[in-house]
Amino acid sequence: MVTFSHIVIVLTISVVVLLPASTMAAEYVVGGDSGWTIDYNYTAWAQGKVFYILFNYPKGVHDVYKVDAVSFASCTVPTPGTGLTSGNDTVIFMSSGKKWFICGVGNHCAEHNQKLAINVEGMTPAPAPSSAT
């Protein structure tokens, strides 16, 4: 016989199982259909997104460097050769906070705005299920 408490338990388990899936981040290709390219407004593109990101670009044409705020503002490449270069680079965020990325090829960052600053927010924990009274 199904009782009210059985129904509450099943509903609670369903909410606990399904809720984390609905709060997980989605994958975005940086720049959308344009990809990682020059003369693009990455700041506007990043607004309102919660994510891990994929830098998609022709291998050998661009690269990706994770930098600090000062290097981002000045388009200063850290140690050359330490950037991402596959053309299909996924960056997964393990901590919250501001993150900065630039292209280290030629003048792509300084003269063509090929840089991205995003704010990674902490995951919001799922609310505790309400208890049946």
GROMACS .gro file of N, CA and C in nm:
model
  399
    1MET      N    1   0.084  -0.119   0.000
    1MET     CA    2   0.000   0.000   0.000
    1MET      C    3   0.088   0.125   0.000
    2VAL      N    4   0.058   0.218  -0.088
    2VAL     CA    5   0.134   0.342  -0.099
    2VAL      C    6   0.078   0.442   0.001
    3THR      N    7   0.166   0.493   0.085
    3THR     CA    8   0.124   0.591   0.184
    3THR      C    9   0.175   0.729   0.145
    4PHE      N   10   0.127   0.828   0.215
    4PHE     CA   11   0.171   0.965   0.190
    4PHE      C   12   0.321   0.978   0.211
    5SER      N   13   0.375   0.913   0.314
    5SER     CA   14   0.519   0.924   0.341
    5SER      C   15   0.601   0.861   0.229
    6HIS      N   16   0.552   0.753   0.165
    6HIS     CA   17   0.621   0.694   0.051
    6HIS      C   18   0.627   0.793  -0.067
    7ILE      N   19   0.518   0.862  -0.090
    7ILE     CA   20   0.512   0.960  -0.199
    7ILE      C   21   0.611   1.074  -0.172
    8VAL      N   22   0.614   1.122  -0.048
    8VAL     CA   23   0.707   1.229  -0.012
    8VAL      C   24   0.851   1.184  -0.031
    9ILE      N   25   0.884   1.062   0.008
    9ILE     CA   26   1.020   1.010  -0.008
    9ILE      C   27   1.057   1.003  -0.156
   10VAL      N   28   0.968   0.952  -0.239
   10VAL     CA   29   0.995   0.941  -0.383
   10VAL      C   30   1.014   1.080  -0.444
   11LEU      N   31   0.928   1.174  -0.409
   11LEU     CA   32   0.941   1.311  -0.461
   11LEU      C   33   1.071   1.376  -0.415
   12THR      N   34   1.107   1.355  -0.291
   12THR     CA   35   1.231   1.412  -0.238
   12THR      C   36   1.352   1.356  -0.312
   13ILE      N   37   1.355   1.226  -0.333
   13ILE     CA   38   1.465   1.164  -0.406
   13ILE      C   39   1.470   1.218  -0.549
   14SER      N   40   1.355   1.234  -0.612
   14SER     CA   41   1.350   1.286  -0.748
   14SER      C   42   1.407   1.427  -0.755
   15VAL      N   43   1.371   1.511  -0.661
   15VAL     CA   44   1.421   1.649  -0.659
   15VAL      C   45   1.571   1.651  -0.636
   16VAL      N   46   1.620   1.570  -0.542
   16VAL     CA   47   1.763   1.567  -0.512
   16VAL      C   48   1.843   1.517  -0.632
   17VAL      N   49   1.791   1.420  -0.705
   17VAL     CA   50   1.861   1.365  -0.820
   17VAL      C   51   1.856   1.460  -0.939
   18LEU      N   52   1.743   1.522  -0.965
   18LEU     CA   53   1.726   1.605  -1.084
   18LEU      C   54   1.778   1.748  -1.069
   19LEU      N   55   1.777   1.804  -0.949
   19LEU     CA   56   1.817   1.942  -0.931
   19LEU      C   57   1.961   1.970  -0.968
   20PRO      N   58   2.059   1.889  -0.926
   20PRO     CA   59   2.196   1.921  -0.966
   20PRO      C   60   2.215   1.927  -1.117
   21ALA      N   61   2.146   1.845  -1.191
   21ALA     CA   62   2.159   1.846  -1.337
   21ALA      C   63   2.111   1.979  -1.395
   22SER      N   64   2.009   2.036  -1.334
   22SER     CA   65   1.956   2.161  -1.387
   22SER      C   66   2.043   2.281  -1.350
   23THR      N   67   2.133   2.267  -1.250
   23THR     CA   68   2.218   2.379  -1.212
   23THR      C   69   2.359   2.367  -1.267
   24MET      N   70   2.388   2.260  -1.342
   24MET     CA   71   2.522   2.242  -1.397
   24MET      C   72   2.547   2.342  -1.510
   25ALA      N   73   2.671   2.374  -1.529
   25ALA     CA   74   2.707   2.468  -1.634
   25ALA      C   75   2.698   2.404  -1.772
   26ALA      N   76   2.681   2.487  -1.870
   26ALA     CA   77   2.676   2.442  -2.009
   26ALA      C   78   2.811   2.470  -2.074
   27GLU      N   79   2.837   2.406  -2.185
   27GLU     CA   80   2.959   2.434  -2.261
   27GLU      C   81   2.928   2.540  -2.366
   28TYR      N   82   3.014   2.641  -2.372
   28TYR     CA   83   3.000   2.748  -2.471
   28TYR      C   84   3.126   2.752  -2.555
   29VAL      N   85   3.111   2.768  -2.683
   29VAL     CA   86   3.225   2.795  -2.770
   29VAL      C   87   3.253   2.944  -2.757
   30VAL      N   88   3.372   2.980  -2.716
   30VAL     CA   89   3.406   3.121  -2.697
   30VAL      C   90   3.381   3.196  -2.827
   31GLY      N   91   3.299   3.302  -2.819
   31GLY     CA   92   3.267   3.382  -2.937
   31GLY      C   93   3.154   3.325  -3.022
   32GLY      N   94   3.092   3.215  -2.977
   32GLY     CA   95   2.982   3.155  -3.053
   32GLY      C   96   3.028   3.109  -3.190
   33ASP      N   97   2.952   3.141  -3.293
   33ASP     CA   98   2.985   3.098  -3.429
   33ASP      C   99   3.114   3.162  -3.482
   34SER      N  100   3.151   3.279  -3.426
   34SER     CA  101   3.273   3.346  -3.471
   34SER      C  102   3.398   3.277  -3.418
   35GLY      N  103   3.386   3.208  -3.304
   35GLY     CA  104   3.501   3.141  -3.245
   35GLY      C  105   3.598   3.239  -3.182
   36TRP      N  106   3.720   3.196  -3.161
   36TRP     CA  107   3.827   3.275  -3.100
   36TRP      C  108   3.897   3.349  -3.214
   37THR      N  109   3.864   3.476  -3.230
   37THR     CA  110   3.910   3.552  -3.346
   37THR      C  111   3.938   3.696  -3.307
   38ILE      N  112   3.984   3.776  -3.399
   38ILE     CA  113   4.015   3.916  -3.372
   38ILE      C  114   3.889   4.003  -3.390
   39ASP      N  115   3.896   4.125  -3.334
   39ASP     CA  116   3.790   4.226  -3.349
   39ASP      C  117   3.652   4.174  -3.307
   40TYR      N  118   3.644   4.118  -3.187
   40TYR     CA  119   3.518   4.063  -3.135
   40TYR      C  120   3.501   4.110  -2.992
   41ASN      N  121   3.378   4.139  -2.950
   41ASN     CA  122   3.351   4.186  -2.815
   41ASN      C  123   3.325   4.067  -2.722
   42TYR      N  124   3.431   4.010  -2.666
   42TYR     CA  125   3.419   3.893  -2.579
   42TYR      C  126   3.357   3.928  -2.445
   43THR      N  127   3.371   4.052  -2.400
   43THR     CA  128   3.310   4.093  -2.275
   43THR      C  129   3.158   4.084  -2.285
   44ALA      N  130   3.102   4.136  -2.392
   44ALA     CA  131   2.957   4.127  -2.412
   44ALA      C  132   2.913   3.982  -2.428
   45TRP      N  133   2.991   3.904  -2.500
   45TRP     CA  134   2.958   3.763  -2.522
   45TRP      C  135   2.951   3.686  -2.390
   46ALA      N  136   3.040   3.716  -2.295
   46ALA     CA  137   3.050   3.640  -2.170
   46ALA      C  138   2.943   3.676  -2.067
   47GLN      N  139   2.880   3.792  -2.080
   47GLN     CA  140   2.783   3.835  -1.979
   47GLN      C  141   2.668   3.737  -1.967
   48GLY      N  142   2.635   3.704  -1.842
   48GLY     CA  143   2.519   3.620  -1.813
   48GLY      C  144   2.542   3.470  -1.832
   49LYS      N  145   2.665   3.429  -1.856
   49LYS     CA  146   2.693   3.286  -1.878
   49LYS      C  147   2.761   3.225  -1.755
   50VAL      N  148   2.726   3.102  -1.726
   50VAL     CA  149   2.793   3.022  -1.623
   50VAL      C  150   2.850   2.902  -1.696
   51PHE      N  151   2.980   2.876  -1.685
   51PHE     CA  152   3.034   2.779  -1.778
   51PHE      C  153   3.174   2.727  -1.753
   52TYR      N  154   3.204   2.623  -1.828
   52TYR     CA  155   3.342   2.590  -1.864
   52TYR      C  156   3.347   2.628  -2.010
   53ILE      N  157   3.463   2.655  -2.061
   53ILE     CA  158   3.468   2.712  -2.195
   53ILE      C  159   3.555   2.632  -2.290
   54LEU      N  160   3.524   2.647  -2.416
   54LEU     CA  161   3.600   2.583  -2.523
   54LEU      C  162   3.649   2.691  -2.617
   55PHE      N  163   3.780   2.701  -2.632
   55PHE     CA  164   3.839   2.793  -2.729
   55PHE      C  165   3.854   2.716  -2.860
   56ASN      N  166   3.784   2.761  -2.963
   56ASN     CA  167   3.784   2.695  -3.093
   56ASN      C  168   3.846   2.789  -3.196
   57TYR      N  169   3.956   2.747  -3.257
   57TYR     CA  170   4.027   2.833  -3.352
   57TYR      C  171   4.116   2.747  -3.441
   58PRO      N  172   4.157   2.800  -3.556
   58PRO     CA  173   4.247   2.723  -3.643
   58PRO      C  174   4.384   2.706  -3.575
   59LYS      N  175   4.425   2.582  -3.559
   59LYS     CA  176   4.554   2.552  -3.496
   59LYS      C  177   4.666   2.623  -3.572
   60GLY      N  178   4.753   2.688  -3.497
   60GLY     CA  179   4.865   2.760  -3.558
   60GLY      C  180   4.835   2.905  -3.590
   61VAL      N  181   4.708   2.943  -3.586
   61VAL     CA  182   4.670   3.081  -3.619
   61VAL      C  183   4.654   3.164  -3.492
   62HIS      N  184   4.607   3.102  -3.384
   62HIS     CA  185   4.587   3.167  -3.255
   62HIS      C  186   4.641   3.076  -3.146
   63ASP      N  187   4.639   3.126  -3.023
   63ASP     CA  188   4.667   3.046  -2.905
   63ASP      C  189   4.590   3.108  -2.789
   64VAL      N  190   4.598   3.049  -2.672
   64VAL     CA  191   4.524   3.100  -2.555
   64VAL      C  192   4.618   3.097  -2.435
   65TYR      N  193   4.627   3.210  -2.366
   65TYR     CA  194   4.704   3.218  -2.243
   65TYR      C  195   4.612   3.262  -2.130
   66LYS      N  196   4.619   3.193  -2.017
   66LYS     CA  197   4.549   3.237  -1.896
   66LYS      C  198   4.644   3.336  -1.829
   67VAL      N  199   4.593   3.456  -1.801
   67VAL     CA  200   4.678   3.562  -1.746
   67VAL      C  201   4.612   3.626  -1.625
   68ASP      N  202   4.684   3.718  -1.559
   68ASP     CA  203   4.627   3.794  -1.448
   68ASP      C  204   4.571   3.926  -1.502
   69ALA      N  205   4.512   4.004  -1.413
   69ALA     CA  206   4.445   4.129  -1.454
   69ALA      C  207   4.543   4.227  -1.520
   70VAL      N  208   4.663   4.238  -1.467
   70VAL     CA  209   4.761   4.333  -1.522
   70VAL      C  210   4.803   4.290  -1.662
   71SER      N  211   4.833   4.161  -1.679
   71SER     CA  212   4.872   4.111  -1.811
   71SER      C  213   4.758   4.121  -1.910
   72PHE      N  214   4.635   4.104  -1.861
   72PHE     CA  215   4.517   4.118  -1.947
   72PHE      C  216   4.507   4.261  -1.999
   73ALA      N  217   4.520   4.358  -1.908
   73ALA     CA  218   4.506   4.499  -1.947
   73ALA      C  219   4.615   4.542  -2.045
   74SER      N  220   4.736   4.490  -2.027
   74SER     CA  221   4.848   4.530  -2.112
   74SER      C  222   4.874   4.434  -2.227
   75CYS      N  223   4.796   4.325  -2.233
   75CYS     CA  224   4.816   4.221  -2.335
   75CYS      C  225   4.958   4.163  -2.330
   76THR      N  226   5.007   4.142  -2.210
   76THR     CA  227   5.140   4.084  -2.191
   76THR      C  228   5.129   3.932  -2.184
   77VAL      N  229   5.202   3.866  -2.274
   77VAL     CA  230   5.202   3.720  -2.280
   77VAL      C  231   5.297   3.668  -2.174
   78PRO      N  232   5.251   3.573  -2.090
   78PRO     CA  233   5.345   3.512  -1.996
   78PRO      C  234   5.450   3.431  -2.073
   79THR      N  235   5.522   3.349  -2.010
   79THR     CA  236   5.627   3.271  -2.077
   79THR      C  237   5.578   3.216  -2.210
   80PRO      N  238   5.633   3.265  -2.323
   80PRO     CA  239   5.590   3.215  -2.454
   80PRO      C  240   5.606   3.063  -2.462
   81GLY      N  241   5.513   3.000  -2.530
   81GLY     CA  242   5.516   2.856  -2.546
   81GLY      C  243   5.443   2.780  -2.437
   82THR      N  244   5.388   2.851  -2.338
   82THR     CA  245   5.316   2.784  -2.230
   82THR      C  246   5.165   2.792  -2.245
   83GLY      N  247   5.119   2.850  -2.353
   83GLY     CA  248   4.976   2.865  -2.376
   83GLY      C  249   4.913   2.739  -2.433
   84LEU      N  250   4.784   2.746  -2.453
   84LEU     CA  251   4.708   2.638  -2.516
   84LEU      C  252   4.715   2.659  -2.667
   85THR      N  253   4.735   2.552  -2.742
   85THR     CA  254   4.760   2.569  -2.885
   85THR      C  255   4.690   2.467  -2.974
   86SER      N  256   4.602   2.384  -2.920
   86SER     CA  257   4.545   2.275  -3.000
   86SER      C  258   4.440   2.321  -3.101
   87GLY      N  259   4.380   2.439  -3.076
   87GLY     CA  260   4.270   2.484  -3.160
   87GLY      C  261   4.135   2.435  -3.110
   88ASN      N  262   4.138   2.352  -3.008
   88ASN     CA  263   4.016   2.296  -2.948
   88ASN      C  264   4.044   2.277  -2.799
   89ASP      N  265   4.061   2.390  -2.729
   89ASP     CA  266   4.107   2.389  -2.591
   89ASP      C  267   3.994   2.412  -2.492
   90THR      N  268   3.970   2.315  -2.405
   90THR     CA  269   3.868   2.327  -2.302
   90THR      C  270   3.932   2.374  -2.173
   91VAL      N  271   3.871   2.472  -2.109
   91VAL     CA  272   3.916   2.521  -1.979
   91VAL      C  273   3.802   2.496  -1.881
   92ILE      N  274   3.831   2.419  -1.778
   92ILE     CA  275   3.732   2.388  -1.675
   92ILE      C  276   3.767   2.470  -1.552
   93PHE      N  277   3.669   2.536  -1.495
   93PHE     CA  278   3.692   2.622  -1.381
   93PHE      C  279   3.671   2.546  -1.251
   94MET      N  280   3.775   2.538  -1.171
   94MET     CA  281   3.771   2.466  -1.044
   94MET      C  282   3.753   2.562  -0.926
   95SER      N  283   3.758   2.691  -0.952
   95SER     CA  284   3.740   2.789  -0.845
   95SER      C  285   3.667   2.910  -0.900
   96SER      N  286   3.603   2.982  -0.811
   96SER     CA  287   3.531   3.102  -0.854
   96SER      C  288   3.628   3.220  -0.861
   97GLY      N  289   3.582   3.328  -0.919
   97GLY     CA  290   3.663   3.449  -0.929
   97GLY      C  291   3.680   3.493  -1.072
   98LYS      N  292   3.750   3.603  -1.087
   98LYS     CA  293   3.775   3.661  -1.219
   98LYS      C  294   3.881   3.579  -1.290
   99LYS      N  295   3.862   3.554  -1.420
   99LYS     CA  296   3.956   3.478  -1.503
   99LYS      C  297   3.981   3.559  -1.630
  100TRP      N  298   4.107   3.561  -1.675
  100TRP     CA  299   4.146   3.639  -1.791
  100TRP      C  300   4.221   3.552  -1.890
  101PHE      N  301   4.192   3.572  -2.019
  101PHE     CA  302   4.256   3.496  -2.127
  101PHE      C  303   4.290   3.592  -2.240
  102ILE      N  304   4.404   3.568  -2.304
  102ILE     CA  305   4.444   3.649  -2.419
  102ILE      C  306   4.501   3.558  -2.528
  103CYS      N  307   4.501   3.610  -2.649
  103CYS     CA  308   4.574   3.545  -2.758
  103CYS      C  309   4.714   3.605  -2.758
  104GLY      N  310   4.816   3.518  -2.765
  104GLY     CA  311   4.953   3.565  -2.761
  104GLY      C  312   5.017   3.581  -2.897
  105VAL      N  313   4.940   3.565  -3.002
  105VAL     CA  314   4.994   3.575  -3.138
  105VAL      C  315   4.998   3.722  -3.181
  106GLY      N  316   5.114   3.767  -3.224
  106GLY     CA  317   5.129   3.902  -3.280
  106GLY      C  318   5.061   4.009  -3.198
  107ASN      N  319   4.982   4.091  -3.266
  107ASN     CA  320   4.909   4.199  -3.200
  107ASN      C  321   4.760   4.167  -3.185
  108HIS      N  322   4.725   4.040  -3.185
  108HIS     CA  323   4.584   4.000  -3.178
  108HIS      C  324   4.515   4.054  -3.053
  109CYS      N  325   4.584   4.053  -2.940
  109CYS     CA  326   4.523   4.102  -2.816
  109CYS      C  327   4.519   4.255  -2.815
  110ALA      N  328   4.635   4.318  -2.830
  110ALA     CA  329   4.645   4.464  -2.815
  110ALA      C  330   4.571   4.542  -2.922
  111GLU      N  331   4.578   4.499  -3.046
  111GLU     CA  332   4.519   4.578  -3.154
  111GLU      C  333   4.387   4.523  -3.206
  112HIS      N  334   4.355   4.399  -3.173
  112HIS     CA  335   4.233   4.339  -3.227
  112HIS      C  336   4.139   4.284  -3.120
  113ASN      N  337   4.165   4.319  -2.993
  113ASN     CA  338   4.074   4.287  -2.883
  113ASN      C  339   4.050   4.137  -2.865
  114GLN      N  340   4.148   4.053  -2.898
  114GLN     CA  341   4.130   3.909  -2.880
  114GLN      C  342   4.171   3.873  -2.737
  115LYS      N  343   4.078   3.907  -2.646
  115LYS     CA  344   4.097   3.878  -2.505
  115LYS      C  345   3.961   3.861  -2.440
  116LEU      N  346   3.959   3.785  -2.333
  116LEU     CA  347   3.833   3.750  -2.267
  116LEU      C  348   3.851   3.758  -2.117
  117ALA      N  349   3.762   3.831  -2.049
  117ALA     CA  350   3.759   3.836  -1.903
  117ALA      C  351   3.622   3.786  -1.858
  118ILE      N  352   3.622   3.692  -1.767
  118ILE     CA  353   3.495   3.639  -1.718
  118ILE      C  354   3.499   3.629  -1.566
  119ASN      N  355   3.383   3.627  -1.505
  119ASN     CA  356   3.371   3.607  -1.362
  119ASN      C  357   3.306   3.472  -1.338
  120VAL      N  358   3.379   3.382  -1.275
  120VAL     CA  359   3.326   3.248  -1.246
  120VAL      C  360   3.262   3.253  -1.108
  121GLU      N  361   3.133   3.229  -1.104
  121GLU     CA  362   3.061   3.229  -0.978
  121GLU      C  363   3.061   3.090  -0.918
  122GLY      N  364   3.056   3.084  -0.785
  122GLY     CA  365   3.050   2.955  -0.716
  122GLY      C  366   2.920   2.884  -0.746
  123MET      N  367   2.925   2.753  -0.744
  123MET     CA  368   2.804   2.674  -0.766
  123MET      C  369   2.708   2.697  -0.651
  124THR      N  370   2.584   2.720  -0.681
  124THR     CA  371   2.482   2.735  -0.580
  124THR      C  372   2.437   2.597  -0.537
  125PRO      N  373   2.447   2.565  -0.408
  125PRO     CA  374   2.405   2.432  -0.366
  125PRO      C  375   2.255   2.416  -0.382
  126ALA      N  376   2.214   2.294  -0.408
  126ALA     CA  377   2.071   2.264  -0.420
  126ALA      C  378   2.007   2.286  -0.284
  127PRO      N  379   1.885   2.340  -0.280
  127PRO     CA  380   1.818   2.360  -0.152
  127PRO      C  381   1.787   2.226  -0.088
  128ALA      N  382   1.790   2.226   0.045
  128ALA     CA  383   1.757   2.104   0.118
  128ALA      C  384   1.609   2.073   0.097
  129PRO      N  385   1.575   1.946   0.083
  129PRO     CA  386   1.434   1.912   0.067
  129PRO      C  387   1.356   1.945   0.193
  130SER      N  388   1.233   1.990   0.175
  130SER     CA  389   1.152   2.022   0.292
  130SER      C  390   1.104   1.893   0.356
  131SER      N  391   1.091   1.897   0.486
  131SER     CA  392   1.047   1.776   0.556
  131SER      C  393   0.896   1.772   0.561
  132ALA      N  394   0.843   1.653   0.555
  132ALA     CA  395   0.698   1.634   0.562
  132ALA      C  396   0.654   1.647   0.706
  133THR      N  397   0.544   1.716   0.728
  133THR     CA  398   0.492   1.730   0.865
  133THR      C  399   0.360   1.664   0.879
   0.00000   0.00000   0.00000
